[in-house]
PDB file of C-alpha atoms in Angstrom:
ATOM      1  CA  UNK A1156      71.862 -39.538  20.169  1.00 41.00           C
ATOM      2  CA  UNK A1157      70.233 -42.720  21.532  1.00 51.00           C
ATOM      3  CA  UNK A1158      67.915 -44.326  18.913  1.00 61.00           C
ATOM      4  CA  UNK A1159      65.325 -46.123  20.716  1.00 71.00           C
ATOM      5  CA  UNK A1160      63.065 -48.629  18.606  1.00 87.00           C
ATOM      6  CA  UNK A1161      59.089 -47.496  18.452  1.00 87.00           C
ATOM      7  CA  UNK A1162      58.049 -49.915  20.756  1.00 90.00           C
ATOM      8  CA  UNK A1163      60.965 -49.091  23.119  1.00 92.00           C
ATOM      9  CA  UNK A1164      59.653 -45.142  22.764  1.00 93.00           C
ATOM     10  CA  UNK A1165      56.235 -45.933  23.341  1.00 95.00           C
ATOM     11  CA  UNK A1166      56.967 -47.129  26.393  1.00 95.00           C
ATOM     12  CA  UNK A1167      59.207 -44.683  28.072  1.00 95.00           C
ATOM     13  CA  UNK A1168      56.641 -42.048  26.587  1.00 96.00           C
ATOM     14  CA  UNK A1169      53.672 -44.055  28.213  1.00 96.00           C
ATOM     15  CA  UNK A1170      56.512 -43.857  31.815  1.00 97.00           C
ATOM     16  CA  UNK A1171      57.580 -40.207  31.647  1.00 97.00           C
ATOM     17  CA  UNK A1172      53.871 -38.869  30.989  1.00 97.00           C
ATOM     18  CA  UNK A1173      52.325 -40.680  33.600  1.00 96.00           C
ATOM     19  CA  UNK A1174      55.199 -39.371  35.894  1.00 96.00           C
ATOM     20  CA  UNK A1175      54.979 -35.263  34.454  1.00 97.00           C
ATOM     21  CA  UNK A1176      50.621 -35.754  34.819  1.00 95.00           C
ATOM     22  CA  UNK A1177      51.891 -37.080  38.844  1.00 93.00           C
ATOM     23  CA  UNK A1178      54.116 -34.550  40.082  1.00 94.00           C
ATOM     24  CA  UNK A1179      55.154 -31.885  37.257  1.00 94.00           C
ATOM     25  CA  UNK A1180      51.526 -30.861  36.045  1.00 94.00           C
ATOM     26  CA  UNK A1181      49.959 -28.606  38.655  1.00 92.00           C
ATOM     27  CA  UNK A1182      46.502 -28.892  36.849  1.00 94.00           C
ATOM     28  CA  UNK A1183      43.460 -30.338  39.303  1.00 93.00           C
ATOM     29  CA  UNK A1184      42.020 -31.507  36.089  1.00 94.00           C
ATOM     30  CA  UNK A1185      44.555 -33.696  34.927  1.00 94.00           C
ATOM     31  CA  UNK A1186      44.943 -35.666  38.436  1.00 89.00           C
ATOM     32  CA  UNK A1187      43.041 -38.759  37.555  1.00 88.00           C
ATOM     33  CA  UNK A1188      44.355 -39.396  34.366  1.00 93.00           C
ATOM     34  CA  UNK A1189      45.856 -42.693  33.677  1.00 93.00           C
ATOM     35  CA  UNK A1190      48.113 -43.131  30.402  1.00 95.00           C
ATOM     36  CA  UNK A1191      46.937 -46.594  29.196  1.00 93.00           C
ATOM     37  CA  UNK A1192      49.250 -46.477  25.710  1.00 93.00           C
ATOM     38  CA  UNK A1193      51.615 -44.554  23.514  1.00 95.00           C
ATOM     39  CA  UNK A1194      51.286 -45.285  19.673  1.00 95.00           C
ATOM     40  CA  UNK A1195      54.359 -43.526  17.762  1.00 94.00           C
ATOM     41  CA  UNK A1196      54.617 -42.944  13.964  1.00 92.00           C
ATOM     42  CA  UNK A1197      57.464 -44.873  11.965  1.00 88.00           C
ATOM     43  CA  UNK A1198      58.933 -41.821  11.756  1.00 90.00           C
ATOM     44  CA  UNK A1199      58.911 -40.289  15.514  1.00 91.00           C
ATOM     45  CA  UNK A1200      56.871 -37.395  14.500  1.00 94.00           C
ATOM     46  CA  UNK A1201      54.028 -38.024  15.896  1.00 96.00           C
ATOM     47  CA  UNK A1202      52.503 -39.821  19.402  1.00 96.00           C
ATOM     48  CA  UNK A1203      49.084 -40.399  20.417  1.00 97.00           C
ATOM     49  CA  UNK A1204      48.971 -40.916  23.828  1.00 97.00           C
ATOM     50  CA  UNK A1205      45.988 -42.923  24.921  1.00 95.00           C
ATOM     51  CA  UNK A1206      44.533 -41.970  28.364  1.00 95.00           C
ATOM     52  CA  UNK A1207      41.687 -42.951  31.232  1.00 91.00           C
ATOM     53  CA  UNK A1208      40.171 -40.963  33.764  1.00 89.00           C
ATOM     54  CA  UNK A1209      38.331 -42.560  36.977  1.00 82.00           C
ATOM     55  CA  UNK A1210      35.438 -40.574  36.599  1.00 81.00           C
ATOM     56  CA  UNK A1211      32.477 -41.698  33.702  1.00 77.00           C
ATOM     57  CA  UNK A1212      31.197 -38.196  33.983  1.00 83.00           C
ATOM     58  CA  UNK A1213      31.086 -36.683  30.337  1.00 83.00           C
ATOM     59  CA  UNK A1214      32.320 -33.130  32.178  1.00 89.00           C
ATOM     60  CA  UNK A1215      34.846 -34.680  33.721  1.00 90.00           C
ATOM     61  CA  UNK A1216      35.962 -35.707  30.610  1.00 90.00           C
ATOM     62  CA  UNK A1217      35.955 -32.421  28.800  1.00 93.00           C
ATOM     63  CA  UNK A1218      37.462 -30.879  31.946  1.00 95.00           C
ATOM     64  CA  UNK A1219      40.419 -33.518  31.509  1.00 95.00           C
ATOM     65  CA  UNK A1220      40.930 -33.100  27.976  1.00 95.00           C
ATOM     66  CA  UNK A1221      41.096 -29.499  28.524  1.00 96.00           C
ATOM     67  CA  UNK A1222      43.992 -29.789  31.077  1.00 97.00           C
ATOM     68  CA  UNK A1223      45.947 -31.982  29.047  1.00 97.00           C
ATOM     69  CA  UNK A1224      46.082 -29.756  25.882  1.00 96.00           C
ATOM     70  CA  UNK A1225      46.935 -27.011  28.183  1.00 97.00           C
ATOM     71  CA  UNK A1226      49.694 -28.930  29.515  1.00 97.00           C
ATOM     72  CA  UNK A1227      50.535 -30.435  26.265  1.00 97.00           C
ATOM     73  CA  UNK A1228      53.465 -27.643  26.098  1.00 96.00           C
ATOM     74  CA  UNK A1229      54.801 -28.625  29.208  1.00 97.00           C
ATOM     75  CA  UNK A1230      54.562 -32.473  28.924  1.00 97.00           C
ATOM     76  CA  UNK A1231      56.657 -31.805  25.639  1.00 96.00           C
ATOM     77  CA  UNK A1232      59.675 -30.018  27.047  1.00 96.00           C
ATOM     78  CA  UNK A1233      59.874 -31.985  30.099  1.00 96.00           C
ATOM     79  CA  UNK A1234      59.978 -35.016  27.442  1.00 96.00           C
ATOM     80  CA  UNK A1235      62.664 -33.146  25.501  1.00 95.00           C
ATOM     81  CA  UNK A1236      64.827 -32.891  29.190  1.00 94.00           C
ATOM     82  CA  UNK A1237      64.032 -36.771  30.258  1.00 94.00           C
ATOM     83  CA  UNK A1238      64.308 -38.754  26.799  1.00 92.00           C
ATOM     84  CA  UNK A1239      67.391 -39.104  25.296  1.00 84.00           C
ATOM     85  CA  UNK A1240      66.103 -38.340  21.276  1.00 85.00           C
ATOM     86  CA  UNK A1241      66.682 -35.627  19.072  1.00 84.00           C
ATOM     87  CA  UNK A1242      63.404 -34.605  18.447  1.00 89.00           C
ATOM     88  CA  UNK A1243      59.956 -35.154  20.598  1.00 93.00           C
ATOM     89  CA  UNK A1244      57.104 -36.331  18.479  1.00 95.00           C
ATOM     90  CA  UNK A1245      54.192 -34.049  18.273  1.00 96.00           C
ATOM     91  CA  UNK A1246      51.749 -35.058  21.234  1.00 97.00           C
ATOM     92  CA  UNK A1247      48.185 -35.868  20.621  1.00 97.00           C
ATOM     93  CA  UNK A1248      46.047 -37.366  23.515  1.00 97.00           C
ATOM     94  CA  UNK A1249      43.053 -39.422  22.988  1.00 95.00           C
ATOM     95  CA  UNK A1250      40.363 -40.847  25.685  1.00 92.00           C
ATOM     96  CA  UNK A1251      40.748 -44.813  25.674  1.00 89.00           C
ATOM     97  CA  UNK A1252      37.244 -45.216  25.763  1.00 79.00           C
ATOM     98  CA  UNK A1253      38.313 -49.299  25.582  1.00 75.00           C
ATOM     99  CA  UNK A1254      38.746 -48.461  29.260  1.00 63.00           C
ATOM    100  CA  UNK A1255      35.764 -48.263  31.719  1.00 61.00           C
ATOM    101  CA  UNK A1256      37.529 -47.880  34.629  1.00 56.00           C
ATOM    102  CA  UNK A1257      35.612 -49.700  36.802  1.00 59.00           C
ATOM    103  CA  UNK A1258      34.788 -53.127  34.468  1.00 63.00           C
ATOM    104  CA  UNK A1259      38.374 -53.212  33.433  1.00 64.00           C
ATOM    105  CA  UNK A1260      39.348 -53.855  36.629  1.00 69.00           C
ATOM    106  CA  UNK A1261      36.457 -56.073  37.647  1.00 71.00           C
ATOM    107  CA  UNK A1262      37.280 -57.996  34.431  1.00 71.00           C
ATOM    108  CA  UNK A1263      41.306 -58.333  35.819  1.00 73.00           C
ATOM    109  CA  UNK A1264      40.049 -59.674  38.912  1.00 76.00           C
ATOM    110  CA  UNK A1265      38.083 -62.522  37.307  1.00 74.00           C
ATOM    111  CA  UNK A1266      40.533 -63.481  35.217  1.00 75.00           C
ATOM    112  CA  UNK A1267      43.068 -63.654  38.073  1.00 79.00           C
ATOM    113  CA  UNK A1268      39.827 -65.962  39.507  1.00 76.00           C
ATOM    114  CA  UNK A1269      40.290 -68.027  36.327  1.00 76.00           C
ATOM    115  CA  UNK A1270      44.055 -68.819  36.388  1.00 74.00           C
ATOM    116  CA  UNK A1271      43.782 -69.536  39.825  1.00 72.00           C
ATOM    117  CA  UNK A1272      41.201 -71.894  39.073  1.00 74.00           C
ATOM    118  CA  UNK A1273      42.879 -73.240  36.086  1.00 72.00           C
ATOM    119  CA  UNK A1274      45.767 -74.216  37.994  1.00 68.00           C
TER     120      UNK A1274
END
């Protein structure tokens, strides 16, 4: 069994869930979700999963949470096939509400404006 650091897990979780959501998950409500970050307990147990959708409507939201804990089974064993671990941490997914869709990326463009400036 491959033993892959936390870090190393959190990222191929953050990979394979964004790829499951794209083309495994037949679920209209989960199409604009964006996994933003994976945090995994020191002992693999458990993962959050930290997500965005595009929309700021609070139904949207709701609607998007509920697809993802009815996929939540299916996200799991299609881990289970893909990642190379014994077992697949219990999946928990939580809104990133760090991420405003919109002013996140307004706020990468002007610091892409900045460097460019800077240089």
């Amino acid at each position: 069994m491959a033993h892959y650091r936390v870090g190393r897990l959190e990222q191929e979780i953050q990979r394979e869930v964004n790829d499951i959501l794209l083309k495994r998950v037949r679920d209209p409500r989960v199409q604009d979700i964006t996994v933003t970050g994976v945090v995994v307990t020191g002992d693999y147990q458990q993962a959050t999963i930290y997500y965005s959708i595009l929309s700021d409507k609070a139904s949207d939201g709701e609607k998007a949470a509920q697809g993802l804990t009815k996929a939540t089974g299916l996200i799991r064993s299609e881990l289970g096939s893909r990642l190379n671990i014994y077992k697949v941490p219990e999946l928990t997914f939580e809104r990133d509400e760090s991420v405003q869709y919109g002013s996140h990326i307004d706020e990468l463009l002007n610091k892409l404006h900045r460097d460019e400036a800077d240089r």
